[in-house]
Amino acid sequence: MPWKNVQLNSGYEMPTIAFGTWKLGNGQGTIDQVDQAINVGFNHVDTAQSYRNEQEAGQAIRESGLSRSDIFITTKYSGLNGLDIKTSIQNSLNNLGVSYVDLYLIHHPSLARPDIPTAWKEMEELKLKGLVKSIGVSNFGVDDLARLLASAKIPPAANQILLHPYVYAQQAPIIDYAKKHDIVIEAYSSLIPLTQRPGGPVDVPVKEIAKKHNVAPEQVLLAWVNAKGAVCVTTSSKKDRLQRYLDAGDLKLSDAEIEAIEAAGALGAVGRFSHVASEVVKGDRSEIKTSFFLLLLAVCATIVLALRVHG
């Protein structure tokens, strides 16, 4: 279960797997689910103002008996009720029942009002006041990050983005830019290929790898996220699944396995696995040739992987 901590550019460490509260709703059920995750071994809880369950997350954390220093709390400025950043962080601290959060993110670049530099200056002030230990962003593209860094006195510690094999090629420029500027990438919705896109190209190498290592397919995807150097934000209401997620920290993928997953993921632009599918079909010959090349590459990678598994 060795999901190691990652060193942030703020000087603090962050656990590399987090229990996310998105879509959990609110009420006692949410408290129970966060409590279950903590009991299983999660020590990083990721929430947001727009999830409307900061109070439940905070209650579960308090009832866990863990000291404040033993739990990492991430929440996000979501522009809820039209409130500004300074007011929103106070509301979040009150909801969570804590005096500071470990990581505070701007949930989306569109929420950085009136503009990214001005909003980021307000985030920097929160850190200087000790209300947050680290500050970061979510869903920021390369241009957004460049605009922020142009005037920032304190760089963002993290950028939380959608990341799974079907969008990896699209997100790679963001990942590369973040690495260049010492910004940690956090990945959400990494299990989409299994939960929302079953039967797609990624299934083949993922299931082959799972069989080889005697693990569940979702553990393979989480291990892939880990291999890409990203922090994994995930969730489940099932205790056994949460345990498997933690156990995935033990799984180390080979370069060939990573390449096979990514080659299959590149096929997300074909058929029903991407919103750009129709554009590929209607595109010029160069686009069609590229699509065919990706298909051939994925097939070859899968065959090679299968031979290694059964050889």
JSON list of N, CA and C in Angstrom, two decimals, residues 95-144:
[
{"chain": "A", "resi": 95, "resn": "ASN", "atom": "N", "xyz": [-17.07, 25.34, 7.54]},
{"chain": "A", "resi": 95, "resn": "ASN", "atom": "CA", "xyz": [-17.76, 24.10, 7.19]},
{"chain": "A", "resi": 95, "resn": "ASN", "atom": "C", "xyz": [-16.96, 22.87, 7.58]},
{"chain": "A", "resi": 96, "resn": "LEU", "atom": "N", "xyz": [-15.66, 22.93, 7.33]},
{"chain": "A", "resi": 96, "resn": "LEU", "atom": "CA", "xyz": [-14.79, 21.80, 7.63]},
{"chain": "A", "resi": 96, "resn": "LEU", "atom": "C", "xyz": [-14.44, 21.71, 9.11]},
{"chain": "A", "resi": 97, "resn": "GLY", "atom": "N", "xyz": [-14.58, 22.82, 9.82]},
{"chain": "A", "resi": 97, "resn": "GLY", "atom": "CA", "xyz": [-14.25, 22.83, 11.24]},
{"chain": "A", "resi": 97, "resn": "GLY", "atom": "C", "xyz": [-12.76, 22.80, 11.50]},
{"chain": "A", "resi": 98, "resn": "VAL", "atom": "N", "xyz": [-11.99, 23.47, 10.64]},
{"chain": "A", "resi": 98, "resn": "VAL", "atom": "CA", "xyz": [-10.53, 23.50, 10.78]},
{"chain": "A", "resi": 98, "resn": "VAL", "atom": "C", "xyz": [-10.05, 24.94, 10.68]},
{"chain": "A", "resi": 99, "resn": "SER", "atom": "N", "xyz": [-8.81, 25.16, 11.09]},
{"chain": "A", "resi": 99, "resn": "SER", "atom": "CA", "xyz": [-8.25, 26.52, 11.04]},
{"chain": "A", "resi": 99, "resn": "SER", "atom": "C", "xyz": [-7.46, 26.77, 9.76]},
{"chain": "A", "resi": 100, "resn": "TYR", "atom": "N", "xyz": [-7.18, 25.70, 9.02]},
{"chain": "A", "resi": 100, "resn": "TYR", "atom": "CA", "xyz": [-6.48, 25.83, 7.74]},
{"chain": "A", "resi": 100, "resn": "TYR", "atom": "C", "xyz": [-6.78, 24.61, 6.88]},
{"chain": "A", "resi": 101, "resn": "VAL", "atom": "N", "xyz": [-6.58, 24.74, 5.58]},
{"chain": "A", "resi": 101, "resn": "VAL", "atom": "CA", "xyz": [-6.63, 23.59, 4.70]},
{"chain": "A", "resi": 101, "resn": "VAL", "atom": "C", "xyz": [-5.24, 23.40, 4.11]},
{"chain": "A", "resi": 102, "resn": "ASP", "atom": "N", "xyz": [-4.94, 22.18, 3.75]},
{"chain": "A", "resi": 102, "resn": "ASP", "atom": "CA", "xyz": [-3.60, 21.88, 3.24]},
{"chain": "A", "resi": 102, "resn": "ASP", "atom": "C", "xyz": [-3.42, 22.35, 1.80]},
{"chain": "A", "resi": 103, "resn": "LEU", "atom": "N", "xyz": [-4.48, 22.27, 1.01]},
{"chain": "A", "resi": 103, "resn": "LEU", "atom": "CA", "xyz": [-4.39, 22.70, -0.38]},
{"chain": "A", "resi": 103, "resn": "LEU", "atom": "C", "xyz": [-5.71, 23.33, -0.79]},
{"chain": "A", "resi": 104, "resn": "TYR", "atom": "N", "xyz": [-5.62, 24.52, -1.37]},
{"chain": "A", "resi": 104, "resn": "TYR", "atom": "CA", "xyz": [-6.80, 25.26, -1.81]},
{"chain": "A", "resi": 104, "resn": "TYR", "atom": "C", "xyz": [-6.64, 25.54, -3.30]},
{"chain": "A", "resi": 105, "resn": "LEU", "atom": "N", "xyz": [-7.62, 25.10, -4.09]},
{"chain": "A", "resi": 105, "resn": "LEU", "atom": "CA", "xyz": [-7.54, 25.20, -5.54]},
{"chain": "A", "resi": 105, "resn": "LEU", "atom": "C", "xyz": [-8.60, 26.13, -6.11]},
{"chain": "A", "resi": 106, "resn": "ILE", "atom": "N", "xyz": [-8.27, 26.85, -7.17]},
{"chain": "A", "resi": 106, "resn": "ILE", "atom": "CA", "xyz": [-9.28, 27.52, -7.97]},
{"chain": "A", "resi": 106, "resn": "ILE", "atom": "C", "xyz": [-9.86, 26.44, -8.88]},
{"chain": "A", "resi": 107, "resn": "HIS", "atom": "N", "xyz": [-11.15, 26.17, -8.74]},
{"chain": "A", "resi": 107, "resn": "HIS", "atom": "CA", "xyz": [-11.76, 25.00, -9.36]},
{"chain": "A", "resi": 107, "resn": "HIS", "atom": "C", "xyz": [-11.72, 25.00, -10.89]},
{"chain": "A", "resi": 108, "resn": "HIS", "atom": "N", "xyz": [-11.74, 26.18, -11.50]},
{"chain": "A", "resi": 108, "resn": "HIS", "atom": "CA", "xyz": [-11.74, 26.27, -12.96]},
{"chain": "A", "resi": 108, "resn": "HIS", "atom": "C", "xyz": [-11.25, 27.66, -13.35]},
{"chain": "A", "resi": 109, "resn": "PRO", "atom": "N", "xyz": [-10.54, 27.80, -14.45]},
{"chain": "A", "resi": 109, "resn": "PRO", "atom": "CA", "xyz": [-10.04, 29.13, -14.84]},
{"chain": "A", "resi": 109, "resn": "PRO", "atom": "C", "xyz": [-11.15, 30.16, -15.03]},
{"chain": "A", "resi": 110, "resn": "SER", "atom": "N", "xyz": [-12.35, 29.73, -15.39]},
{"chain": "A", "resi": 110, "resn": "SER", "atom": "CA", "xyz": [-13.45, 30.67, -15.57]},
{"chain": "A", "resi": 110, "resn": "SER", "atom": "C", "xyz": [-13.88, 31.31, -14.26]},
{"chain": "A", "resi": 111, "resn": "LEU", "atom": "N", "xyz": [-13.48, 30.71, -13.13]},
{"chain": "A", "resi": 111, "resn": "LEU", "atom": "CA", "xyz": [-13.83, 31.25, -11.82]},
{"chain": "A", "resi": 111, "resn": "LEU", "atom": "C", "xyz": [-12.80, 32.25, -11.31]},
{"chain": "A", "resi": 112, "resn": "ALA", "atom": "N", "xyz": [-11.72, 32.39, -12.02]},
{"chain": "A", "resi": 112, "resn": "ALA", "atom": "CA", "xyz": [-10.67, 33.34, -11.63]},
{"chain": "A", "resi": 112, "resn": "ALA", "atom": "C", "xyz": [-11.08, 34.74, -12.08]},
{"chain": "A", "resi": 113, "resn": "ARG", "atom": "N", "xyz": [-11.90, 35.38, -11.27]},
{"chain": "A", "resi": 113, "resn": "ARG", "atom": "CA", "xyz": [-12.45, 36.69, -11.63]},
{"chain": "A", "resi": 113, "resn": "ARG", "atom": "C", "xyz": [-11.83, 37.80, -10.80]},
{"chain": "A", "resi": 114, "resn": "PRO", "atom": "N", "xyz": [-11.65, 38.99, -11.37]},
{"chain": "A", "resi": 114, "resn": "PRO", "atom": "CA", "xyz": [-12.01, 39.38, -12.74]},
{"chain": "A", "resi": 114, "resn": "PRO", "atom": "C", "xyz": [-11.07, 38.82, -13.79]},
{"chain": "A", "resi": 115, "resn": "ASP", "atom": "N", "xyz": [-9.91, 38.33, -13.35]},
{"chain": "A", "resi": 115, "resn": "ASP", "atom": "CA", "xyz": [-8.95, 37.70, -14.26]},
{"chain": "A", "resi": 115, "resn": "ASP", "atom": "C", "xyz": [-8.03, 36.82, -13.43]},
{"chain": "A", "resi": 116, "resn": "ILE", "atom": "N", "xyz": [-7.26, 36.00, -14.11]},
{"chain": "A", "resi": 116, "resn": "ILE", "atom": "CA", "xyz": [-6.39, 35.04, -13.42]},
{"chain": "A", "resi": 116, "resn": "ILE", "atom": "C", "xyz": [-5.35, 35.73, -12.53]},
{"chain": "A", "resi": 117, "resn": "PRO", "atom": "N", "xyz": [-4.63, 36.75, -13.00]},
{"chain": "A", "resi": 117, "resn": "PRO", "atom": "CA", "xyz": [-3.62, 37.39, -12.12]},
{"chain": "A", "resi": 117, "resn": "PRO", "atom": "C", "xyz": [-4.22, 37.97, -10.84]},
{"chain": "A", "resi": 118, "resn": "THR", "atom": "N", "xyz": [-5.38, 38.62, -10.96]},
{"chain": "A", "resi": 118, "resn": "THR", "atom": "CA", "xyz": [-6.01, 39.23, -9.78]},
{"chain": "A", "resi": 118, "resn": "THR", "atom": "C", "xyz": [-6.48, 38.17, -8.80]},
{"chain": "A", "resi": 119, "resn": "ALA", "atom": "N", "xyz": [-7.13, 37.13, -9.33]},
{"chain": "A", "resi": 119, "resn": "ALA", "atom": "CA", "xyz": [-7.61, 36.05, -8.47]},
{"chain": "A", "resi": 119, "resn": "ALA", "atom": "C", "xyz": [-6.45, 35.34, -7.78]},
{"chain": "A", "resi": 120, "resn": "TRP", "atom": "N", "xyz": [-5.36, 35.15, -8.52]},
{"chain": "A", "resi": 120, "resn": "TRP", "atom": "CA", "xyz": [-4.22, 34.45, -7.93]},
{"chain": "A", "resi": 120, "resn": "TRP", "atom": "C", "xyz": [-3.57, 35.26, -6.82]},
{"chain": "A", "resi": 121, "resn": "LYS", "atom": "N", "xyz": [-3.57, 36.57, -6.96]},
{"chain": "A", "resi": 121, "resn": "LYS", "atom": "CA", "xyz": [-3.03, 37.42, -5.91]},
{"chain": "A", "resi": 121, "resn": "LYS", "atom": "C", "xyz": [-3.83, 37.23, -4.62]},
{"chain": "A", "resi": 122, "resn": "GLU", "atom": "N", "xyz": [-5.14, 37.06, -4.73]},
{"chain": "A", "resi": 122, "resn": "GLU", "atom": "CA", "xyz": [-5.97, 36.80, -3.56]},
{"chain": "A", "resi": 122, "resn": "GLU", "atom": "C", "xyz": [-5.63, 35.45, -2.95]},
{"chain": "A", "resi": 123, "resn": "MET", "atom": "N", "xyz": [-5.34, 34.46, -3.80]},
{"chain": "A", "resi": 123, "resn": "MET", "atom": "CA", "xyz": [-4.94, 33.15, -3.30]},
{"chain": "A", "resi": 123, "resn": "MET", "atom": "C", "xyz": [-3.62, 33.25, -2.54]},
{"chain": "A", "resi": 124, "resn": "GLU", "atom": "N", "xyz": [-2.70, 34.02, -3.07]},
{"chain": "A", "resi": 124, "resn": "GLU", "atom": "CA", "xyz": [-1.41, 34.20, -2.41]},
{"chain": "A", "resi": 124, "resn": "GLU", "atom": "C", "xyz": [-1.58, 34.83, -1.03]},
{"chain": "A", "resi": 125, "resn": "GLU", "atom": "N", "xyz": [-2.51, 35.76, -0.91]},
{"chain": "A", "resi": 125, "resn": "GLU", "atom": "CA", "xyz": [-2.76, 36.42, 0.37]},
{"chain": "A", "resi": 125, "resn": "GLU", "atom": "C", "xyz": [-3.27, 35.41, 1.40]},
{"chain": "A", "resi": 126, "resn": "LEU", "atom": "N", "xyz": [-4.09, 34.46, 0.97]},
{"chain": "A", "resi": 126, "resn": "LEU", "atom": "CA", "xyz": [-4.59, 33.44, 1.89]},
{"chain": "A", "resi": 126, "resn": "LEU", "atom": "C", "xyz": [-3.44, 32.61, 2.45]},
{"chain": "A", "resi": 127, "resn": "LYS", "atom": "N", "xyz": [-2.49, 32.28, 1.60]},
{"chain": "A", "resi": 127, "resn": "LYS", "atom": "CA", "xyz": [-1.34, 31.50, 2.06]},
{"chain": "A", "resi": 127, "resn": "LYS", "atom": "C", "xyz": [-0.49, 32.31, 3.04]},
{"chain": "A", "resi": 128, "resn": "LEU", "atom": "N", "xyz": [-0.29, 33.56, 2.73]},
{"chain": "A", "resi": 128, "resn": "LEU", "atom": "CA", "xyz": [0.51, 34.42, 3.61]},
{"chain": "A", "resi": 128, "resn": "LEU", "atom": "C", "xyz": [-0.14, 34.59, 4.97]},
{"chain": "A", "resi": 129, "resn": "LYS", "atom": "N", "xyz": [-1.47, 34.52, 5.02]},
{"chain": "A", "resi": 129, "resn": "LYS", "atom": "CA", "xyz": [-2.21, 34.64, 6.29]},
{"chain": "A", "resi": 129, "resn": "LYS", "atom": "C", "xyz": [-2.26, 33.32, 7.05]},
{"chain": "A", "resi": 130, "resn": "GLY", "atom": "N", "xyz": [-1.79, 32.24, 6.44]},
{"chain": "A", "resi": 130, "resn": "GLY", "atom": "CA", "xyz": [-1.79, 30.94, 7.11]},
{"chain": "A", "resi": 130, "resn": "GLY", "atom": "C", "xyz": [-3.11, 30.20, 7.05]},
{"chain": "A", "resi": 131, "resn": "LEU", "atom": "N", "xyz": [-4.04, 30.68, 6.23]},
{"chain": "A", "resi": 131, "resn": "LEU", "atom": "CA", "xyz": [-5.34, 30.00, 6.11]},
{"chain": "A", "resi": 131, "resn": "LEU", "atom": "C", "xyz": [-5.23, 28.75, 5.24]},
{"chain": "A", "resi": 132, "resn": "VAL", "atom": "N", "xyz": [-4.24, 28.72, 4.37]},
{"chain": "A", "resi": 132, "resn": "VAL", "atom": "CA", "xyz": [-3.99, 27.56, 3.52]},
{"chain": "A", "resi": 132, "resn": "VAL", "atom": "C", "xyz": [-2.48, 27.33, 3.49]},
{"chain": "A", "resi": 133, "resn": "LYS", "atom": "N", "xyz": [-2.08, 26.07, 3.44]},
{"chain": "A", "resi": 133, "resn": "LYS", "atom": "CA", "xyz": [-0.64, 25.78, 3.39]},
{"chain": "A", "resi": 133, "resn": "LYS", "atom": "C", "xyz": [-0.10, 25.82, 1.97]},
{"chain": "A", "resi": 134, "resn": "SER", "atom": "N", "xyz": [-0.91, 25.37, 1.03]},
{"chain": "A", "resi": 134, "resn": "SER", "atom": "CA", "xyz": [-0.50, 25.38, -0.37]},
{"chain": "A", "resi": 134, "resn": "SER", "atom": "C", "xyz": [-1.67, 25.83, -1.22]},
{"chain": "A", "resi": 135, "resn": "ILE", "atom": "N", "xyz": [-1.36, 26.46, -2.34]},
{"chain": "A", "resi": 135, "resn": "ILE", "atom": "CA", "xyz": [-2.41, 26.93, -3.25]},
{"chain": "A", "resi": 135, "resn": "ILE", "atom": "C", "xyz": [-2.16, 26.35, -4.64]},
{"chain": "A", "resi": 136, "resn": "GLY", "atom": "N", "xyz": [-3.26, 26.13, -5.36]},
{"chain": "A", "resi": 136, "resn": "GLY", "atom": "CA", "xyz": [-3.13, 25.54, -6.68]},
{"chain": "A", "resi": 136, "resn": "GLY", "atom": "C", "xyz": [-4.36, 25.82, -7.52]},
{"chain": "A", "resi": 137, "resn": "VAL", "atom": "N", "xyz": [-4.49, 25.07, -8.59]},
{"chain": "A", "resi": 137, "resn": "VAL", "atom": "CA", "xyz": [-5.58, 25.28, -9.54]},
{"chain": "A", "resi": 137, "resn": "VAL", "atom": "C", "xyz": [-6.14, 23.94, -10.00]},
{"chain": "A", "resi": 138, "resn": "SER", "atom": "N", "xyz": [-7.23, 24.01, -10.73]},
{"chain": "A", "resi": 138, "resn": "SER", "atom": "CA", "xyz": [-7.85, 22.81, -11.28]},
{"chain": "A", "resi": 138, "resn": "SER", "atom": "C", "xyz": [-8.39, 23.13, -12.67]},
{"chain": "A", "resi": 139, "resn": "ASN", "atom": "N", "xyz": [-8.21, 22.20, -13.58]},
{"chain": "A", "resi": 139, "resn": "ASN", "atom": "CA", "xyz": [-8.71, 22.34, -14.95]},
{"chain": "A", "resi": 139, "resn": "ASN", "atom": "C", "xyz": [-8.05, 23.48, -15.72]},
{"chain": "A", "resi": 140, "resn": "PHE", "atom": "N", "xyz": [-6.85, 23.86, -15.34]},
{"chain": "A", "resi": 140, "resn": "PHE", "atom": "CA", "xyz": [-6.12, 24.91, -16.04]},
{"chain": "A", "resi": 140, "resn": "PHE", "atom": "C", "xyz": [-5.35, 24.33, -17.21]},
{"chain": "A", "resi": 141, "resn": "GLY", "atom": "N", "xyz": [-5.43, 24.98, -18.37]},
{"chain": "A", "resi": 141, "resn": "GLY", "atom": "CA", "xyz": [-4.65, 24.59, -19.53]},
{"chain": "A", "resi": 141, "resn": "GLY", "atom": "C", "xyz": [-3.30, 25.28, -19.52]},
{"chain": "A", "resi": 142, "resn": "VAL", "atom": "N", "xyz": [-2.50, 25.02, -20.54]},
{"chain": "A", "resi": 142, "resn": "VAL", "atom": "CA", "xyz": [-1.17, 25.61, -20.62]},
{"chain": "A", "resi": 142, "resn": "VAL", "atom": "C", "xyz": [-1.23, 27.13, -20.66]},
{"chain": "A", "resi": 143, "resn": "ASP", "atom": "N", "xyz": [-2.12, 27.68, -21.47]},
{"chain": "A", "resi": 143, "resn": "ASP", "atom": "CA", "xyz": [-2.24, 29.14, -21.56]},
{"chain": "A", "resi": 143, "resn": "ASP", "atom": "C", "xyz": [-2.66, 29.76, -20.23]},
{"chain": "A", "resi": 144, "resn": "ASP", "atom": "N", "xyz": [-3.57, 29.07, -19.53]},
{"chain": "A", "resi": 144, "resn": "ASP", "atom": "CA", "xyz": [-4.02, 29.57, -18.22]},
{"chain": "A", "resi": 144, "resn": "ASP", "atom": "C", "xyz": [-2.85, 29.59, -17.23]}
]
